[in-house]
PDB file of C-alpha atoms in Angstrom:
ATOM      1  CA  MET A   1      80.112  95.063 105.634  1.00 39.00           C
ATOM      2  CA  ARG A   2      76.382  95.586 105.572  1.00 42.00           C
ATOM      3  CA  GLN A   3      75.269  98.743 103.829  1.00 52.00           C
ATOM      4  CA  ASN A   4      72.076  99.232 105.813  1.00 63.00           C
ATOM      5  CA  ASN A   5      70.972 100.593 109.154  1.00 82.00           C
ATOM      6  CA  THR A   6      71.356  97.389 111.159  1.00 91.00           C
ATOM      7  CA  CYS A   7      74.193  96.501 113.517  1.00 94.00           C
ATOM      8  CA  PRO A   8      76.073  93.414 112.234  1.00 92.00           C
ATOM      9  CA  ILE A   9      76.634  92.165 115.809  1.00 95.00           C
ATOM     10  CA  CYS A  10      73.307  92.610 117.615  1.00 95.00           C
ATOM     11  CA  ASN A  11      70.971  93.405 114.660  1.00 94.00           C
ATOM     12  CA  ALA A  12      69.737  96.541 116.406  1.00 94.00           C
ATOM     13  CA  LYS A  13      68.608  99.477 114.281  1.00 92.00           C
ATOM     14  CA  GLU A  14      70.036 102.098 116.672  1.00 89.00           C
ATOM     15  CA  VAL A  15      73.018 102.859 114.456  1.00 94.00           C
ATOM     16  CA  GLU A  16      74.566 106.223 113.751  1.00 94.00           C
ATOM     17  CA  TYR A  17      77.004 107.193 111.022  1.00 94.00           C
ATOM     18  CA  ARG A  18      79.749 109.516 112.230  1.00 95.00           C
ATOM     19  CA  THR A  19      82.818 111.183 110.804  1.00 96.00           C
ATOM     20  CA  LEU A  20      85.721 111.075 113.245  1.00 96.00           C
ATOM     21  CA  VAL A  21      88.304 113.844 112.962  1.00 97.00           C
ATOM     22  CA  SER A  22      91.749 113.221 114.436  1.00 95.00           C
ATOM     23  CA  GLN A  23      93.363 115.988 116.455  1.00 92.00           C
ATOM     24  CA  GLY A  24      96.748 114.268 116.088  1.00 90.00           C
ATOM     25  CA  ARG A  25      97.353 113.805 119.834  1.00 86.00           C
ATOM     26  CA  VAL A  26      99.254 110.583 119.091  1.00 85.00           C
ATOM     27  CA  PRO A  27     101.470 111.749 116.207  1.00 84.00           C
ATOM     28  CA  GLN A  28     102.959 108.272 115.665  1.00 84.00           C
ATOM     29  CA  ILE A  29      99.473 107.053 114.690  1.00 88.00           C
ATOM     30  CA  SER A  30      97.466 109.830 113.025  1.00 90.00           C
ATOM     31  CA  LYS A  31      97.735 113.357 111.679  1.00 91.00           C
ATOM     32  CA  PRO A  32      95.534 116.346 112.577  1.00 94.00           C
ATOM     33  CA  GLY A  33      92.519 116.567 110.310  1.00 95.00           C
ATOM     34  CA  GLN A  34      92.431 112.902 109.246  1.00 94.00           C
ATOM     35  CA  LEU A  35      88.865 111.709 108.646  1.00 95.00           C
ATOM     36  CA  LEU A  36      87.278 108.330 109.317  1.00 95.00           C
ATOM     37  CA  ASN A  37      83.663 107.407 108.569  1.00 95.00           C
ATOM     38  CA  VAL A  38      82.282 104.862 111.023  1.00 96.00           C
ATOM     39  CA  MET A  39      78.990 103.234 111.921  1.00 95.00           C
ATOM     40  CA  ILE A  40      78.329 103.094 115.680  1.00 96.00           C
ATOM     41  CA  CYS A  41      75.613 100.977 117.341  1.00 96.00           C
ATOM     42  CA  SER A  42      74.233 102.563 120.497  1.00 94.00           C
ATOM     43  CA  ALA A  43      72.646  99.267 121.556  1.00 96.00           C
ATOM     44  CA  CYS A  44      75.884  97.240 121.902  1.00 97.00           C
ATOM     45  CA  GLY A  45      78.626  99.805 121.281  1.00 97.00           C
ATOM     46  CA  HIS A  46      80.031  98.137 118.177  1.00 97.00           C
ATOM     47  CA  GLY A  47      81.650 100.212 115.445  1.00 96.00           C
ATOM     48  CA  GLN A  48      82.740  99.538 111.873  1.00 94.00           C
ATOM     49  CA  ARG A  49      84.201 101.457 108.988  1.00 93.00           C
ATOM     50  CA  SER A  50      81.417 102.676 106.756  1.00 88.00           C
ATOM     51  CA  GLU A  51      83.094 101.907 103.446  1.00 79.00           C
ATOM     52  CA  THR A  52      82.778  98.416 102.007  1.00 65.00           C
ATOM     53  CA  ARG A  53      85.783  96.125 101.705  1.00 62.00           C
ATOM     54  CA  ASP A  54      85.369  92.737 100.096  1.00 66.00           C
ATOM     55  CA  PHE A  55      87.269  89.709 101.344  1.00 59.00           C
ATOM     56  CA  ASN A  56      89.935  89.690  98.615  1.00 58.00           C
ATOM     57  CA  THR A  57      90.687  93.411  98.946  1.00 61.00           C
ATOM     58  CA  ASN A  58      91.009  93.126 102.715  1.00 65.00           C
ATOM     59  CA  LEU A  59      93.160  89.989 102.419  1.00 62.00           C
ATOM     60  CA  GLN A  60      95.585  91.685 100.018  1.00 62.00           C
ATOM     61  CA  MET A  61      95.808  94.752 102.267  1.00 63.00           C
ATOM     62  CA  GLN A  62      96.611  92.649 105.339  1.00 63.00           C
ATOM     63  CA  GLN A  63      99.278  90.657 103.499  1.00 61.00           C
ATOM     64  CA  GLU A  64     100.984  93.703 102.021  1.00 62.00           C
ATOM     65  CA  THR A  65     101.041  95.536 105.363  1.00 61.00           C
ATOM     66  CA  PHE A  66     102.247  92.782 107.668  1.00 62.00           C
ATOM     67  CA  GLU A  67     104.948  91.455 105.357  1.00 65.00           C
ATOM     68  CA  ARG A  68     106.839  94.729 105.650  1.00 66.00           C
ATOM     69  CA  ASN A  69     107.991  94.181 109.210  1.00 69.00           C
ATOM     70  CA  VAL A  70     108.692  90.740 110.690  1.00 81.00           C
ATOM     71  CA  PRO A  71     110.997  91.098 113.696  1.00 80.00           C
ATOM     72  CA  GLU A  72     112.956  88.075 114.829  1.00 85.00           C
ATOM     73  CA  PRO A  73     111.336  86.601 117.952  1.00 92.00           C
ATOM     74  CA  ASP A  74     113.163  86.996 121.252  1.00 91.00           C
ATOM     75  CA  ILE A  75     112.878  84.192 123.802  1.00 93.00           C
ATOM     76  CA  ARG A  76     112.673  86.849 126.528  1.00 94.00           C
ATOM     77  CA  GLU A  77     109.227  87.783 125.198  1.00 92.00           C
ATOM     78  CA  THR A  78     107.940  84.445 126.496  1.00 95.00           C
ATOM     79  CA  ARG A  79     109.145  84.924 130.075  1.00 94.00           C
ATOM     80  CA  TRP A  80     107.575  86.410 133.169  1.00 92.00           C
ATOM     81  CA  PRO A  81     106.485  89.192 133.616  1.00 90.00           C
ATOM     82  CA  ARG A  82     105.954  89.766 129.881  1.00 93.00           C
ATOM     83  CA  ARG A  83     102.293  89.981 128.963  1.00 94.00           C
ATOM     84  CA  THR A  84     102.306  86.752 126.991  1.00 95.00           C
ATOM     85  CA  ALA A  85     103.483  84.916 130.132  1.00 95.00           C
ATOM     86  CA  MET A  86     100.749  86.505 132.233  1.00 95.00           C
ATOM     87  CA  ILE A  87      98.075  85.528 129.716  1.00 96.00           C
ATOM     88  CA  ALA A  88      99.455  81.990 129.657  1.00 96.00           C
ATOM     89  CA  SER A  89      99.211  81.928 133.459  1.00 95.00           C
ATOM     90  CA  GLU A  90      95.576  83.046 133.282  1.00 95.00           C
ATOM     91  CA  ILE A  91      94.786  80.342 130.746  1.00 96.00           C
ATOM     92  CA  ARG A  92      96.329  77.711 133.006  1.00 94.00           C
ATOM     93  CA  ARG A  93      93.781  78.733 135.644  1.00 95.00           C
ATOM     94  CA  LEU A  94      90.958  78.111 133.184  1.00 97.00           C
ATOM     95  CA  ALA A  95      92.100  75.252 130.936  1.00 95.00           C
ATOM     96  CA  ARG A  96      94.114  72.054 131.062  1.00 93.00           C
ATOM     97  CA  PRO A  97      96.866  71.461 128.472  1.00 96.00           C
ATOM     98  CA  GLY A  98      95.710  69.869 125.242  1.00 97.00           C
ATOM     99  CA  LYS A  99      95.546  70.964 121.615  1.00 98.00           C
ATOM    100  CA  ALA A 100      95.976  74.709 121.124  1.00 98.00           C
ATOM    101  CA  LEU A 101      95.366  76.796 117.987  1.00 98.00           C
ATOM    102  CA  ASP A 102      96.533  80.415 117.681  1.00 98.00           C
ATOM    103  CA  ILE A 103      94.892  82.253 114.775  1.00 96.00           C
ATOM    104  CA  GLY A 104      97.169  85.041 113.588  1.00 94.00           C
ATOM    105  CA  CYS A 105     100.193  83.530 115.346  1.00 95.00           C
ATOM    106  CA  HIS A 106     102.733  85.847 113.602  1.00 93.00           C
ATOM    107  CA  THR A 107     106.252  84.729 114.682  1.00 95.00           C
ATOM    108  CA  GLY A 108     104.962  82.184 117.202  1.00 96.00           C
ATOM    109  CA  ILE A 109     105.814  84.028 120.426  1.00 96.00           C
ATOM    110  CA  TRP A 110     102.459  83.260 122.014  1.00 95.00           C
ATOM    111  CA  LEU A 111     102.567  79.566 121.049  1.00 97.00           C
ATOM    112  CA  ALA A 112     106.092  79.304 122.441  1.00 96.00           C
ATOM    113  CA  THR A 113     104.928  80.912 125.701  1.00 97.00           C
ATOM    114  CA  LEU A 114     102.355  78.169 126.257  1.00 95.00           C
ATOM    115  CA  GLY A 115     105.230  75.862 127.116  1.00 87.00           C
ATOM    116  CA  GLU A 116     105.255  72.109 127.531  1.00 88.00           C
ATOM    117  CA  GLY A 117     102.177  69.917 127.543  1.00 93.00           C
ATOM    118  CA  TRP A 118     100.404  71.582 124.623  1.00 97.00           C
ATOM    119  CA  GLU A 119     100.096  70.264 121.076  1.00 97.00           C
ATOM    120  CA  LYS A 120     100.474  73.497 119.141  1.00 97.00           C
ATOM    121  CA  TYR A 121      98.928  74.704 115.882  1.00 98.00           C
ATOM    122  CA  GLY A 122      98.928  78.116 114.246  1.00 97.00           C
ATOM    123  CA  VAL A 123      97.397  80.034 111.354  1.00 96.00           C
ATOM    124  CA  GLU A 124      99.323  82.975 109.889  1.00 94.00           C
ATOM    125  CA  ILE A 125      98.544  85.006 106.780  1.00 91.00           C
ATOM    126  CA  ASN A 126     102.031  86.529 106.606  1.00 90.00           C
ATOM    127  CA  ARG A 127     104.181  84.457 104.234  1.00 90.00           C
ATOM    128  CA  VAL A 128     107.360  85.730 105.895  1.00 91.00           C
ATOM    129  CA  ALA A 129     106.269  85.175 109.510  1.00 93.00           C
ATOM    130  CA  ALA A 130     104.717  81.705 109.105  1.00 94.00           C
ATOM    131  CA  PRO A 131     108.002  79.776 108.678  1.00 94.00           C
ATOM    132  CA  VAL A 132     109.529  81.767 111.542  1.00 94.00           C
ATOM    133  CA  ALA A 133     106.603  80.709 113.744  1.00 96.00           C
ATOM    134  CA  ARG A 134     107.140  77.067 112.816  1.00 96.00           C
ATOM    135  CA  ARG A 135     110.783  77.188 113.879  1.00 95.00           C
ATOM    136  CA  PHE A 136     110.369  79.304 116.989  1.00 96.00           C
ATOM    137  CA  SER A 137     107.296  77.618 118.515  1.00 96.00           C
ATOM    138  CA  GLN A 138     107.710  74.105 117.104  1.00 95.00           C
ATOM    139  CA  ALA A 139     104.063  74.312 116.033  1.00 97.00           C
ATOM    140  CA  GLU A 140     102.260  73.101 112.944  1.00 97.00           C
ATOM    141  CA  VAL A 141     101.534  76.389 111.145  1.00 97.00           C
ATOM    142  CA  PHE A 142      99.187  76.894 108.199  1.00 97.00           C
ATOM    143  CA  CYS A 143     100.076  79.887 106.009  1.00 94.00           C
ATOM    144  CA  GLY A 144      96.979  81.597 104.637  1.00 91.00           C
ATOM    145  CA  PRO A 145      93.695  83.194 105.726  1.00 90.00           C
ATOM    146  CA  PHE A 146      91.987  81.409 108.599  1.00 91.00           C
ATOM    147  CA  GLU A 147      88.853  81.013 106.473  1.00 89.00           C
ATOM    148  CA  SER A 148      90.853  78.593 104.293  1.00 91.00           C
ATOM    149  CA  TYR A 149      92.297  76.565 107.178  1.00 93.00           C
ATOM    150  CA  ASP A 150      91.243  72.926 107.114  1.00 91.00           C
ATOM    151  CA  CYS A 151      92.143  71.228 110.391  1.00 88.00           C
ATOM    152  CA  GLY A 152      90.374  68.028 109.436  1.00 86.00           C
ATOM    153  CA  SER A 153      89.058  66.152 112.448  1.00 86.00           C
ATOM    154  CA  VAL A 154      91.277  67.920 115.000  1.00 88.00           C
ATOM    155  CA  SER A 155      89.301  69.226 117.975  1.00 95.00           C
ATOM    156  CA  PHE A 156      91.018  71.955 119.998  1.00 98.00           C
ATOM    157  CA  ASP A 157      91.010  72.594 123.745  1.00 98.00           C
ATOM    158  CA  LEU A 158      92.158  76.198 123.329  1.00 98.00           C
ATOM    159  CA  ILE A 159      91.777  78.697 120.482  1.00 98.00           C
ATOM    160  CA  THR A 160      93.306  82.162 120.734  1.00 98.00           C
ATOM    161  CA  ALA A 161      93.223  85.207 118.454  1.00 97.00           C
ATOM    162  CA  PHE A 162      95.056  88.305 119.675  1.00 97.00           C
ATOM    163  CA  ALA A 163      94.737  91.656 117.863  1.00 95.00           C
ATOM    164  CA  LEU A 164      93.052  89.950 114.918  1.00 94.00           C
ATOM    165  CA  ILE A 165      89.294  90.394 115.066  1.00 95.00           C
ATOM    166  CA  GLU A 166      89.484  94.167 114.502  1.00 95.00           C
ATOM    167  CA  HIS A 167      90.976  93.439 111.063  1.00 92.00           C
ATOM    168  CA  LEU A 168      87.926  91.478 109.908  1.00 90.00           C
ATOM    169  CA  SER A 169      84.965  92.847 108.007  1.00 87.00           C
ATOM    170  CA  ASN A 170      83.000  89.736 109.016  1.00 90.00           C
ATOM    171  CA  PRO A 171      84.232  88.812 112.514  1.00 94.00           C
ATOM    172  CA  GLN A 172      81.339  86.381 112.945  1.00 95.00           C
ATOM    173  CA  VAL A 173      83.228  83.892 110.757  1.00 93.00           C
ATOM    174  CA  LEU A 174      86.102  83.741 113.257  1.00 95.00           C
ATOM    175  CA  VAL A 175      83.824  83.024 116.232  1.00 97.00           C
ATOM    176  CA  GLU A 176      81.779  80.494 114.279  1.00 96.00           C
ATOM    177  CA  LEU A 177      84.959  78.645 113.229  1.00 94.00           C
ATOM    178  CA  ALA A 178      86.214  78.655 116.830  1.00 96.00           C
ATOM    179  CA  TYR A 179      82.976  77.177 118.143  1.00 97.00           C
ATOM    180  CA  GLU A 180      82.953  74.525 115.446  1.00 96.00           C
ATOM    181  CA  HIS A 181      86.514  73.369 116.149  1.00 96.00           C
ATOM    182  CA  LEU A 182      86.629  73.633 119.948  1.00 98.00           C
ATOM    183  CA  ALA A 183      86.017  70.532 122.024  1.00 97.00           C
ATOM    184  CA  PRO A 184      83.160  70.737 124.559  1.00 97.00           C
ATOM    185  CA  GLY A 185      84.497  72.720 127.512  1.00 98.00           C
ATOM    186  CA  GLY A 186      87.199  74.267 125.301  1.00 98.00           C
ATOM    187  CA  LEU A 187      88.353  77.849 125.826  1.00 98.00           C
ATOM    188  CA  LEU A 188      88.334  80.745 123.335  1.00 98.00           C
ATOM    189  CA  VAL A 189      90.469  83.807 124.157  1.00 98.00           C
ATOM    190  CA  LEU A 190      90.070  86.948 122.060  1.00 98.00           C
ATOM    191  CA  MET A 191      91.916  90.239 122.459  1.00 98.00           C
ATOM    192  CA  THR A 192      91.046  93.536 120.816  1.00 97.00           C
ATOM    193  CA  GLY A 193      90.577  97.171 121.763  1.00 97.00           C
ATOM    194  CA  ASP A 194      87.576  98.280 123.827  1.00 98.00           C
ATOM    195  CA  ARG A 195      86.255 101.495 122.348  1.00 98.00           C
ATOM    196  CA  GLU A 196      84.100 102.056 125.433  1.00 98.00           C
ATOM    197  CA  SER A 197      86.961 101.771 127.939  1.00 97.00           C
ATOM    198  CA  ARG A 198      87.739 104.888 129.960  1.00 95.00           C
ATOM    199  CA  VAL A 199      90.971 105.471 128.072  1.00 94.00           C
ATOM    200  CA  ALA A 200      89.295 105.181 124.662  1.00 95.00           C
ATOM    201  CA  GLN A 201      86.446 107.436 125.733  1.00 95.00           C
ATOM    202  CA  ALA A 202      88.892 110.033 127.075  1.00 94.00           C
ATOM    203  CA  MET A 203      90.888 109.990 123.831  1.00 93.00           C
ATOM    204  CA  GLY A 204      87.735 110.273 121.712  1.00 94.00           C
ATOM    205  CA  SER A 205      88.469 110.488 117.997  1.00 95.00           C
ATOM    206  CA  ASP A 206      92.209 110.274 118.753  1.00 94.00           C
ATOM    207  CA  TRP A 207      91.976 106.711 120.071  1.00 95.00           C
ATOM    208  CA  PRO A 208      94.818 105.087 118.093  1.00 93.00           C
ATOM    209  CA  LEU A 209      92.947 101.904 117.156  1.00 94.00           C
ATOM    210  CA  TYR A 210      90.644 103.915 114.912  1.00 96.00           C
ATOM    211  CA  TRP A 211      93.491 105.042 112.706  1.00 93.00           C
ATOM    212  CA  SER A 212      95.153 101.875 111.472  1.00 89.00           C
ATOM    213  CA  PRO A 213      94.086 101.503 107.807  1.00 86.00           C
ATOM    214  CA  ASN A 214      93.791  97.754 108.465  1.00 87.00           C
ATOM    215  CA  HIS A 215      91.270  98.090 111.297  1.00 92.00           C
ATOM    216  CA  ILE A 216      87.696  97.558 110.163  1.00 93.00           C
ATOM    217  CA  SER A 217      85.738  96.467 113.264  1.00 95.00           C
ATOM    218  CA  PHE A 218      85.866  98.500 116.486  1.00 97.00           C
ATOM    219  CA  PHE A 219      84.568  96.444 119.373  1.00 98.00           C
ATOM    220  CA  SER A 220      83.306  97.385 122.782  1.00 98.00           C
ATOM    221  CA  ALA A 221      83.488  94.798 125.550  1.00 98.00           C
ATOM    222  CA  ARG A 222      79.689  94.627 125.298  1.00 98.00           C
ATOM    223  CA  SER A 223      79.683  93.898 121.579  1.00 98.00           C
ATOM    224  CA  LEU A 224      82.423  91.264 121.751  1.00 98.00           C
ATOM    225  CA  CYS A 225      80.639  89.457 124.589  1.00 98.00           C
ATOM    226  CA  ARG A 226      77.416  89.680 122.601  1.00 98.00           C
ATOM    227  CA  LEU A 227      79.141  88.183 119.561  1.00 98.00           C
ATOM    228  CA  VAL A 228      80.584  85.146 121.351  1.00 98.00           C
ATOM    229  CA  GLN A 229      77.349  84.583 123.244  1.00 98.00           C
ATOM    230  CA  ASN A 230      75.450  84.650 119.951  1.00 97.00           C
ATOM    231  CA  TYR A 231      77.383  81.519 118.993  1.00 97.00           C
ATOM    232  CA  GLY A 232      76.769  79.696 122.264  1.00 98.00           C
ATOM    233  CA  PHE A 233      79.860  80.595 124.308  1.00 98.00           C
ATOM    234  CA  ASP A 234      79.779  81.427 128.026  1.00 98.00           C
ATOM    235  CA  VAL A 235      81.989  84.385 129.002  1.00 98.00           C
ATOM    236  CA  VAL A 236      84.031  83.246 132.037  1.00 98.00           C
ATOM    237  CA  ARG A 237      86.459  86.147 132.493  1.00 97.00           C
ATOM    238  CA  GLN A 238      87.093  89.660 131.188  1.00 97.00           C
ATOM    239  CA  GLU A 239      90.285  91.700 131.545  1.00 96.00           C
ATOM    240  CA  TRP A 240      91.378  95.202 130.550  1.00 96.00           C
ATOM    241  CA  ARG A 241      95.148  95.583 130.238  1.00 95.00           C
ATOM    242  CA  PHE A 242      96.939  98.785 129.309  1.00 91.00           C
ATOM    243  CA  MET A 243      97.876  99.635 125.749  1.00 85.00           C
ATOM    244  CA  TYR A 244      97.442 103.404 125.728  1.00 84.00           C
ATOM    245  CA  THR A 245      96.659 106.040 128.338  1.00 82.00           C
ATOM    246  CA  SER A 246      94.422 109.066 127.855  1.00 81.00           C
ATOM    247  CA  ARG A 247      97.591 111.006 126.931  1.00 75.00           C
ATOM    248  CA  GLY A 248      98.739 108.376 124.448  1.00 73.00           C
ATOM    249  CA  LEU A 249     101.831 106.298 125.205  1.00 75.00           C
ATOM    250  CA  ALA A 250     102.642 105.693 128.889  1.00 77.00           C
ATOM    251  CA  SER A 251     105.810 106.943 130.580  1.00 81.00           C
ATOM    252  CA  PRO A 252     108.268 104.316 131.939  1.00 83.00           C
ATOM    253  CA  ILE A 253     107.174 105.032 135.534  1.00 87.00           C
ATOM    254  CA  LEU A 254     103.489 104.687 134.678  1.00 85.00           C
ATOM    255  CA  LYS A 255     104.194 101.497 132.732  1.00 85.00           C
ATOM    256  CA  SER A 256     105.822 100.009 135.830  1.00 89.00           C
ATOM    257  CA  MET A 257     102.785 100.891 137.954  1.00 88.00           C
ATOM    258  CA  LEU A 258     100.390  99.424 135.407  1.00 88.00           C
ATOM    259  CA  LYS A 259     102.515  96.288 135.102  1.00 88.00           C
ATOM    260  CA  LEU A 260     102.192  95.784 138.866  1.00 91.00           C
ATOM    261  CA  LYS A 261      98.399  95.958 138.531  1.00 88.00           C
ATOM    262  CA  GLU A 262      98.570  93.247 135.882  1.00 90.00           C
ATOM    263  CA  ILE A 263     100.731  91.032 138.072  1.00 90.00           C
ATOM    264  CA  LEU A 264      98.271  91.458 140.954  1.00 91.00           C
ATOM    265  CA  ARG A 265      95.373  90.717 138.544  1.00 90.00           C
ATOM    266  CA  ILE A 266      93.771  94.113 139.283  1.00 89.00           C
ATOM    267  CA  ASN A 267      92.531  94.353 135.714  1.00 90.00           C
ATOM    268  CA  THR A 268      88.847  93.434 135.652  1.00 92.00           C
ATOM    269  CA  SER A 269      87.488  96.988 135.302  1.00 93.00           C
ATOM    270  CA  PRO A 270      87.083  98.753 131.921  1.00 95.00           C
ATOM    271  CA  ILE A 271      89.755 101.371 132.521  1.00 93.00           C
ATOM    272  CA  TYR A 272      92.386 100.524 129.918  1.00 93.00           C
ATOM    273  CA  ASP A 273      91.731  99.574 126.328  1.00 94.00           C
ATOM    274  CA  HIS A 274      93.509  96.232 125.768  1.00 95.00           C
ATOM    275  CA  TYR A 275      90.469  93.970 126.221  1.00 97.00           C
ATOM    276  CA  TYR A 276      90.639  90.191 126.733  1.00 98.00           C
ATOM    277  CA  CYS A 277      87.528  88.031 126.571  1.00 98.00           C
ATOM    278  CA  TYR A 278      87.752  84.436 127.854  1.00 98.00           C
ATOM    279  CA  ALA A 279      84.793  82.344 126.692  1.00 98.00           C
ATOM    280  CA  ARG A 280      84.044  78.657 127.155  1.00 98.00           C
ATOM    281  CA  LYS A 281      82.154  76.302 124.885  1.00 98.00           C
ATOM    282  CA  PRO A 282      79.558  74.506 127.018  1.00 98.00           C
ATOM    283  CA  VAL A 283      80.092  70.830 127.765  1.00 95.00           C
TER     284      VAL A 283
END
């Protein structure tokens, strides 16, 4: 992370260093009085942890954390109306089947959801999850950091990275790699939290995505769009799907109502904080 007064996404100098103090409204995530030092850019809304983490330190932290819990994949997670199935349906509206790469594929649920017609590849840093992903999704899976992935001359028609970019101290590398390895007209789909969504704004310093020790970059929809556009992508669709509510976790009744909104595709306003950016590489 840069240790100066310039935003790493838009290069603006309108940055402010803040100390967030958790009130502990989501006790599963944070405790009252926890502190987090962040840099916030008022020009694009991007945020990052203030402390420096080099690549090797961050890599070790990610590996140690995610190897603790690798649930066995359930085929039901790939079926309608699970979120993975709805995202797959949205991608079918925007892209034809071809070669697909999922960066951070974990146990391969997303790759399995893509279904027939796709030639599937994955990258997974978790040494326990990678072989599970190979079996479950029937994909070719590289185990290691995506920066080390060598796909040779393969050109992809779809690259996805869900809940990954917030873990990176240099997220530009991910977008640059995606642009380099996508075919002209190929689709990039990124998912992360939107710190400027209504839910995140209402929760303030208690927004749960701030408090994972593995989260380094805190995107707004504006800053993520700015990042992909910096590398030549055209943003073709944006969606905000529910992850948390302003009170924290949703009740079963509220979840059912929000699920209906997803099914009806009423999710293009920045209300909820699960943000999906669909971006196309120009032909």
